[in-house]
Amino acid sequence: MKQELIDIIKSSLPKVLLDTDIVIDIEKPKVKEFGDYSTNIALKLSKVLKDNPLNIATSIIENIKSDKIIKMEIKSPGFINFFLKKDYLIDNINNVIKLDSSYGSSNIGKNKNYNIEFVSANPTGILHLGNARGGAYGDSLSRILTFSGYNVTKEYYVNDAGNQINNLGLSIKARYLEICKKDFEMPENGYFGKEIIDIATKLHNEFKDTLIDTPLDYFKNLGITSLLSKIIEDLKEYRIEFDKFTSEKDISEKYNLTSIINELSKNGYTYKLDGATWFKCSALFDDVDHVLIKDDGTLTYLVPDIAYHKDKYLRGYDKMIDILGTDHHGYVARLKSSIKALGNDESKLEVKLLQLVRLVENGEIVKMSKRTGKSVTLSELINEVGINAARYYFSKYSLDTQMDFDLTLAKSTTSDNPVYYVSYAYARICSILKDFEEVTNIDKYETLNKESAYNVLEKVYEFPEVVENAARKELPHLITQYVYELATEFHMFYSKNRILTDNETETKENINLIKAVKITIYNALNLIGVIPPVKM
RNA sequence: GUCCUCGUAGCUCAGCUGGAUAGAGCAACGCCCUUCUAAGGCGUGGGUCAAGUGUUCAAAUCACUUCGGGGACACCA
């Protein structure tokens, strides 16, 4: 309808103007009295035409003829408001029922290949609150983009090499020795989480004291495998499944890392200083240079990361999105510099920084740290607030808000959580529809001509547009916000009207209407990883 | 100190490629179950959109400055 209106307006404008870069915007006015849709085109044109916007609006209106428009109004300073016949809303009911689970989907992505890398937590502990937020965002975004015709690869980068893994191995071995009642020493940057002790305990149950002299590599590999599988398991329960896991170790083997550095050198982006090899990223996007090869000959973490992104570029995505915590923001400039230095288009990579979640308990901020093992883990979160509530909660906020996660509140007020409000609308519909599973085809609706019906239908009608918007702007919270509004309209309709009445025509029409609402709520919630209950 | 980011109702947050009277939820107060789920609906109160200046017909939205919260500034990853 929006596009139709744009076309109608376009055809009413003088031809000269169509060549200018003026875009016709149609928007939904916030207030009902301003009609179903409105445009500010006359205001925009007033500058070009050097005329009063009200005059321009008048001449535009005079040229518009459409049987879909009931009336048009000009409001100061120059808005044109359109009041439409409501047929398009009612006709949409059949459309929704027909499309069912694909209602809202589109092909605006034109099968473009997107890669979204998220979570990517090091396998040195289990997932915590911050991962829950990044995970919810990345997964919801993937769902929205896929629904909109993009070809999305969800990727998890596994940092299974380097110092941290060394510390992981040492930590597990230390715990194991502890259980064997031998002398043990936790490494300085060791991992003190309970999961490390669990791994050691399991090991001891199986092998008793026989592994005391086993080399460190054994403990490292064991740690990576068991923690990674625990992570994957948690994510799956949280309704996130990745398409691809890329291992740092594999990347380092696949690409000769020194050859990556040589490539940078060849392009003139390295130099030696104090025995180290530096990356001249200040020549590109960074403020300062960074070390690639330390003076002891070992590589910094940056090198495998450069190789990893080179790998992604070679795979030929149209766009790559990395979702990182804000604590990595300094890293972005380095990374983009490296991409450019290797001759790739760095604008294909978009880094989204999510503000870390602050955990508040009993009014005090709890510092999250994997090492101390005091963070709230993803599985604890799921157990305490539920998957639906957790997914909904994180999808409600835009990425750049610094959110406080009040654990005491989240635990105690689950029934106040908006996810229940939306779920309740869904469950109500399901309960009414229990005995009306079969679809009744209705060509002409006769009884739905009331305000409350139009209001719900208007929301239902908006859905594809909302999805498109969320996909284009990469903002999942638009969906969350929308589905809440849809639930509100339904609850209002429900309280004002009886669905099942003595009038057979009316009943059938009402049933089709709430079926359309049901489908829309389900599809919307599905995009943010929430599965509504049939009964509450 | 340099850079990034945020500041909107008592609280948690929407709204930000400029549009008409700044919106939700929670919290507060009042009303509505003999009727398909009251985990619901209706109503009331609540705001110098951190402050200032500028751009514009029009600024919460854009630019600059200031003040506040958070973060980043390693031969750690």
XYZ file of N, CA and C in Angstrom, chain A residues 135-292:
474
model
N 24.916 -13.520 21.691
C 24.340 -14.686 21.029
C 22.926 -14.411 20.570
N 22.136 -13.833 21.453
C 20.746 -13.532 21.109
C 20.702 -12.566 19.936
N 21.559 -11.561 19.992
C 21.569 -10.582 18.904
C 21.970 -11.225 17.578
N 23.086 -11.934 17.599
C 23.604 -12.531 16.367
C 22.630 -13.521 15.761
N 22.054 -14.333 16.609
C 21.131 -15.346 16.114
C 19.855 -14.709 15.578
N 19.310 -13.754 16.312
C 18.085 -13.101 15.851
C 18.338 -12.379 14.532
N 19.456 -11.701 14.456
C 19.785 -11.009 13.210
C 19.883 -12.007 12.053
N 20.504 -13.142 12.303
C 20.614 -14.166 11.267
C 19.246 -14.638 10.817
N 18.371 -14.854 11.792
C 17.024 -15.317 11.444
C 16.299 -14.274 10.598
N 16.427 -13.016 10.998
C 15.734 -11.942 10.273
C 16.277 -11.828 8.849
N 17.593 -11.884 8.724
C 18.190 -11.751 7.399
C 17.826 -12.948 6.512
N 17.855 -14.134 7.097
C 17.491 -15.320 6.329
C 16.047 -15.220 5.843
N 15.180 -14.783 6.733
C 13.755 -14.623 6.417
C 13.563 -13.588 5.308
N 14.526 -12.686 5.175
C 14.419 -11.610 4.194
C 15.217 -11.907 2.929
N 15.580 -13.150 2.764
C 16.197 -13.538 1.503
C 17.704 -13.411 1.422
N 18.354 -13.240 2.562
C 19.809 -13.241 2.558
C 20.285 -14.672 2.802
N 21.470 -14.930 2.339
C 22.064 -16.232 2.538
C 23.077 -16.094 3.670
N 22.728 -16.581 4.848
C 23.537 -16.264 6.023
C 24.332 -17.468 6.531
N 25.608 -17.238 6.781
C 26.431 -18.242 7.451
C 26.698 -17.762 8.869
N 26.273 -18.558 9.841
C 26.545 -18.209 11.236
C 27.844 -18.880 11.638
N 28.776 -18.086 12.062
C 30.110 -18.637 12.304
C 30.623 -18.364 13.714
N 31.343 -19.328 14.222
C 31.938 -19.248 15.560
C 33.430 -19.452 15.385
N 34.205 -18.489 15.826
C 35.661 -18.607 15.727
C 36.189 -19.140 17.048
N 36.865 -20.257 16.972
C 37.345 -20.904 18.187
C 38.815 -20.584 18.404
N 39.095 -19.826 19.448
C 40.491 -19.524 19.786
C 41.093 -20.704 20.547
N 41.529 -21.680 19.770
C 42.023 -22.895 20.411
C 43.543 -22.977 20.359
N 44.187 -21.826 20.363
C 45.652 -21.817 20.366
C 46.118 -20.672 21.245
N 47.404 -20.603 21.438
C 47.950 -19.458 22.166
C 48.056 -19.663 23.671
N 48.460 -18.584 24.306
C 48.731 -18.584 25.743
C 47.589 -19.065 26.606
N 46.399 -18.558 26.263
C 45.232 -18.863 27.078
C 44.986 -20.375 27.134
N 45.237 -21.035 25.994
C 45.001 -22.475 25.969
C 46.070 -23.178 26.798
N 47.247 -22.618 26.752
C 48.320 -23.116 27.604
C 47.897 -23.034 29.076
N 47.358 -21.893 29.425
C 46.874 -21.709 30.801
C 45.721 -22.631 31.129
N 44.904 -22.883 30.139
C 43.803 -23.816 30.339
C 44.343 -25.201 30.690
N 45.330 -25.651 29.873
C 45.938 -26.953 30.112
C 46.560 -27.019 31.501
N 47.288 -25.959 31.843
C 47.924 -25.910 33.158
C 46.891 -25.938 34.287
N 45.796 -25.217 34.058
C 44.770 -25.159 35.099
C 44.143 -26.530 35.321
N 43.835 -27.208 34.233
C 43.214 -28.529 34.373
C 44.185 -29.498 35.046
N 45.425 -29.429 34.601
C 46.406 -30.335 35.178
C 46.584 -30.059 36.672
N 46.612 -28.789 37.020
C 46.762 -28.431 38.430
C 45.601 -28.994 39.255
N 44.403 -28.827 38.739
C 43.230 -29.354 39.451
C 43.289 -30.868 39.566
N 43.763 -31.465 38.508
C 43.878 -32.927 38.511
C 44.877 -33.373 39.584
N 46.016 -32.708 39.620
C 47.028 -33.041 40.622
C 46.477 -32.816 42.032
N 45.676 -31.777 42.133
C 45.071 -31.471 43.422
C 44.217 -32.655 43.902
N 43.422 -33.182 42.976
C 42.567 -34.317 43.323
C 43.412 -35.548 43.659
N 44.550 -35.670 42.956
C 45.456 -36.796 43.219
C 46.256 -36.577 44.509
N 45.971 -35.446 45.177
C 46.668 -35.087 46.413
C 48.181 -34.936 46.203
N 48.548 -34.395 45.062
C 49.949 -34.104 44.766
C 50.157 -32.599 44.901
N 51.418 -32.203 44.859
C 51.685 -30.768 44.834
C 51.139 -30.193 43.542
N 50.457 -29.052 43.630
C 49.958 -28.437 42.400
C 50.063 -26.934 42.530
N 50.087 -26.318 41.361
C 50.160 -24.854 41.374
C 49.326 -24.324 40.229
N 48.346 -23.491 40.563
C 47.534 -22.885 39.507
C 48.378 -21.814 38.829
N 48.320 -21.742 37.479
C 49.071 -20.691 36.781
C 48.525 -19.321 37.169
N 49.381 -18.332 36.992
C 49.012 -16.984 37.431
C 47.738 -16.478 36.754
N 47.646 -16.720 35.427
C 46.441 -16.336 34.712
C 45.559 -17.551 34.447
N 45.460 -18.363 35.453
C 44.720 -19.606 35.283
C 43.224 -19.405 35.312
N 42.521 -20.499 35.079
C 41.061 -20.448 35.072
C 40.521 -21.164 36.303
N 39.788 -20.403 37.074
C 39.370 -20.925 38.372
C 37.918 -21.399 38.400
N 37.287 -21.460 37.239
C 35.875 -21.833 37.184
C 35.625 -23.261 37.655
N 34.389 -23.469 38.048
C 33.982 -24.777 38.543
C 34.108 -25.824 37.439
N 33.859 -25.383 36.206
C 33.888 -26.339 35.095
C 35.260 -26.974 34.909
N 36.304 -26.230 35.319
C 37.661 -26.773 35.203
C 37.835 -27.918 36.216
N 37.328 -27.669 37.401
C 37.389 -28.712 38.433
C 36.582 -29.938 37.997
N 35.417 -29.685 37.369
C 34.595 -30.791 36.886
C 35.352 -31.671 35.896
N 36.067 -31.001 34.988
C 36.805 -31.763 33.979
C 37.861 -32.631 34.662
N 38.574 -32.023 35.618
C 39.625 -32.758 36.327
C 39.038 -33.920 37.120
N 37.888 -33.674 37.737
C 37.248 -34.725 38.528
C 36.861 -35.913 37.650
N 36.265 -35.571 36.515
C 35.846 -36.615 35.590
C 37.057 -37.444 35.136
N 38.128 -36.719 34.890
C 39.362 -37.359 34.443
C 39.868 -38.331 35.506
N 39.806 -37.860 36.724
C 40.303 -38.699 37.812
C 39.407 -39.908 38.042
N 38.103 -39.703 37.900
C 37.190 -40.835 38.055
C 37.509 -41.933 37.056
N 37.917 -41.510 35.878
C 38.140 -42.489 34.816
C 39.531 -43.119 34.888
N 40.531 -42.279 35.148
C 41.913 -42.779 35.049
C 42.655 -42.841 36.381
N 41.984 -42.479 37.446
C 42.640 -42.425 38.762
C 43.933 -41.611 38.685
N 45.012 -42.118 39.267
C 46.241 -41.317 39.331
C 47.200 -41.545 38.163
N 46.722 -42.240 37.109
C 47.669 -42.671 36.067
C 48.149 -41.559 35.135
N 47.552 -40.370 35.224
C 47.898 -39.335 34.237
C 48.862 -38.289 34.780
N 49.411 -38.569 35.958
C 50.235 -37.561 36.620
C 51.394 -37.080 35.751
N 51.976 -37.987 34.976
C 53.125 -37.572 34.167
C 52.774 -37.317 32.704
N 51.464 -37.287 32.428
C 51.041 -37.049 31.044
C 51.388 -35.619 30.630
N 51.877 -35.460 29.368
C 52.266 -34.121 28.914
C 51.086 -33.145 28.845
N 51.427 -31.886 28.896
C 50.433 -30.815 28.952
C 49.436 -30.834 27.793
N 49.946 -31.167 26.589
C 49.081 -31.154 25.403
C 47.801 -31.956 25.601
N 47.956 -33.043 26.325
C 46.795 -33.881 26.579
C 45.709 -33.100 27.313
N 46.125 -32.354 28.325
C 45.168 -31.590 29.126
C 44.588 -30.423 28.332
N 45.422 -29.845 27.493
C 44.946 -28.749 26.647
C 43.836 -29.235 25.735
N 44.117 -30.326 25.019
C 43.141 -30.813 24.051
C 41.861 -31.268 24.724
N 42.053 -31.929 25.849
C 40.881 -32.378 26.586
C 40.025 -31.178 26.992
N 40.696 -30.128 27.455
C 39.985 -28.924 27.886
C 39.204 -28.306 26.745
N 39.857 -28.161 25.604
C 39.186 -27.549 24.453
C 37.969 -28.373 24.057
N 38.167 -29.684 23.925
C 37.058 -30.518 23.451
C 35.899 -30.496 24.425
N 36.188 -30.659 25.701
C 35.045 -30.757 26.606
C 34.352 -29.413 26.799
N 35.140 -28.330 26.844
C 34.491 -27.033 27.021
C 33.717 -26.616 25.784
N 34.291 -26.894 24.630
C 33.601 -26.526 23.398
C 32.287 -27.290 23.257
N 32.321 -28.567 23.611
C 31.069 -29.317 23.453
C 30.031 -28.846 24.467
N 30.491 -28.417 25.630
C 29.570 -27.851 26.613
C 28.972 -26.536 26.096
N 29.839 -25.737 25.465
C 29.381 -24.463 24.897
C 28.328 -24.705 23.821
N 28.617 -25.652 22.951
C 27.688 -25.948 21.851
C 26.355 -26.443 22.388
N 26.451 -27.254 23.407
C 25.242 -27.797 24.039
C 24.395 -26.668 24.641
N 25.052 -25.767 25.365
C 24.338 -24.638 25.963
C 23.683 -23.770 24.895
N 24.432 -23.529 23.830
C 23.907 -22.684 22.763
C 22.694 -23.320 22.110
N 22.767 -24.620 21.951
C 21.665 -25.322 21.308
C 20.405 -25.196 22.156
N 20.575 -25.323 23.437
C 19.425 -25.185 24.320
C 18.862 -23.764 24.242
N 19.764 -22.841 24.008
C 19.408 -21.431 23.902
C 18.907 -21.103 22.485
N 18.753 -22.150 21.692
C 18.215 -22.074 20.316
C 19.157 -21.381 19.348
N 20.435 -21.587 19.558
C 21.405 -21.070 18.598
C 22.227 -22.226 18.056
N 22.211 -22.361 16.738
C 23.064 -23.379 16.132
C 23.909 -22.730 15.047
N 25.196 -22.989 15.119
C 26.106 -22.381 14.159
C 26.267 -23.241 12.912
N 26.552 -22.571 11.798
C 26.772 -23.298 10.551
C 28.231 -23.694 10.419
N 29.090 -22.911 11.043
C 30.505 -23.144 10.805
C 31.326 -22.787 12.038
N 32.210 -23.683 12.385
C 33.171 -23.400 13.450
C 34.532 -23.322 12.795
N 35.239 -22.234 13.021
C 36.570 -22.122 12.446
C 37.572 -22.093 13.581
N 38.564 -22.949 13.469
C 39.532 -23.061 14.549
C 40.790 -22.269 14.247
N 41.262 -21.566 15.260
C 42.484 -20.778 15.117
C 43.655 -21.677 14.732
N 43.666 -22.850 15.344
C 44.743 -23.792 15.053
C 44.738 -24.170 13.570
N 43.538 -24.483 13.058
C 43.415 -24.846 11.646
C 43.845 -23.709 10.730
N 43.440 -22.505 11.104
C 43.799 -21.342 10.293
C 45.316 -21.189 10.243
N 45.943 -21.357 11.416
C 47.398 -21.200 11.482
C 48.103 -22.257 10.644
N 47.481 -23.430 10.567
C 48.104 -24.480 9.767
C 47.842 -24.268 8.284
N 46.636 -23.820 7.984
C 46.248 -23.644 6.585
C 47.066 -22.536 5.922
N 47.231 -21.450 6.659
C 48.013 -20.352 6.113
C 49.333 -20.347 6.846
N 50.371 -20.246 6.112
C 51.651 -20.074 6.749
C 51.669 -18.647 7.300
N 51.667 -18.545 8.629
C 51.485 -17.225 9.221
C 52.601 -16.253 8.862
N 53.816 -16.782 8.708
C 54.892 -15.858 8.312
C 54.676 -15.352 6.895
N 54.009 -16.162 6.091
C 53.769 -15.684 4.725
C 52.746 -14.553 4.728
N 51.844 -14.584 5.711
C 50.892 -13.470 5.847
C 51.668 -12.194 6.175
N 52.629 -12.352 7.097
C 53.432 -11.182 7.468
C 54.262 -10.704 6.276
N 54.796 -11.671 5.529
C 55.568 -11.296 4.334
C 54.708 -10.511 3.357
N 53.458 -10.931 3.242
C 52.555 -10.246 2.322
C 52.356 -8.791 2.763
N 52.203 -8.633 4.082
C 52.070 -7.272 4.611
C 53.336 -6.466 4.343
N 54.498 -7.124 4.516
C 55.775 -6.441 4.299
C 55.909 -6.020 2.850
N 55.537 -6.935 1.968
C 55.647 -6.665 0.533
C 54.839 -5.422 0.168
N 53.690 -5.261 0.830
C 52.852 -4.092 0.561
C 53.319 -2.855 1.340
N 54.428 -3.037 2.066
C 55.018 -1.883 2.745
C 54.398 -1.532 4.079
N 53.810 -2.499 4.740
C 53.135 -2.182 5.994
C 53.805 -2.750 7.247
N 55.070 -3.142 7.133
C 55.734 -3.595 8.354
C 57.093 -2.913 8.477
N 57.626 -2.941 9.683
C 58.999 -2.489 9.906
C 59.519 -3.142 11.169
N 60.837 -3.097 11.322
C 61.434 -3.702 12.508
C 61.887 -2.631 13.479
N 61.669 -2.904 14.744
C 62.085 -1.958 15.774
C 62.289 -2.729 17.064
N 63.414 -2.476 17.726
C 63.720 -3.143 19.002
C 63.587 -4.654 18.917
N 63.961 -5.205 17.791
C 63.941 -6.657 17.672
C 62.583 -7.243 17.359
N 61.552 -6.398 17.258
C 60.211 -6.898 16.944
C 59.804 -6.443 15.549
N 58.833 -7.159 14.970
C 58.281 -6.736 13.692
C 56.931 -6.085 13.941
N 56.781 -4.891 13.413
C 55.585 -4.093 13.682
C 54.694 -3.974 12.452
N 53.422 -3.837 12.714
C 52.435 -3.586 11.658
C 52.165 -2.090 11.633
N 52.393 -1.498 10.464
C 52.266 -0.047 10.353
C 50.797 0.340 10.144
N 49.945 -0.014 11.094
C 48.515 0.257 10.890
C 48.172 1.728 11.105
N 49.088 2.481 11.694
C 48.795 3.915 11.852
C 48.742 4.595 10.492
N 49.335 3.950 9.483
C 49.263 4.517 8.135
C 47.867 4.331 7.555
N 47.084 3.461 8.159
C 45.729 3.214 7.669
C 44.696 3.758 8.650
N 44.121 2.906 9.465
C 43.008 3.386 10.301
C 43.322 3.520 11.787
N 44.463 3.022 12.202
C 44.737 3.022 13.640
C 45.559 4.241 14.055
N 45.570 4.510 15.348
C 46.361 5.624 15.861
C 47.806 5.221 16.095
N 47.966 3.972 16.470
C 49.314 3.505 16.788
C 49.606 2.203 16.053
N 50.879 1.852 15.979
C 51.272 0.607 15.344
C 51.232 -0.528 16.354
N 51.203 -1.748 15.820
C 51.155 -2.895 16.719
C 52.166 -3.955 16.300
N 52.561 -4.728 17.293
C 53.579 -5.742 17.059
C 52.972 -7.000 16.447
N 53.674 -7.539 15.454
C 53.254 -8.810 14.862
C 54.129 -9.959 15.355
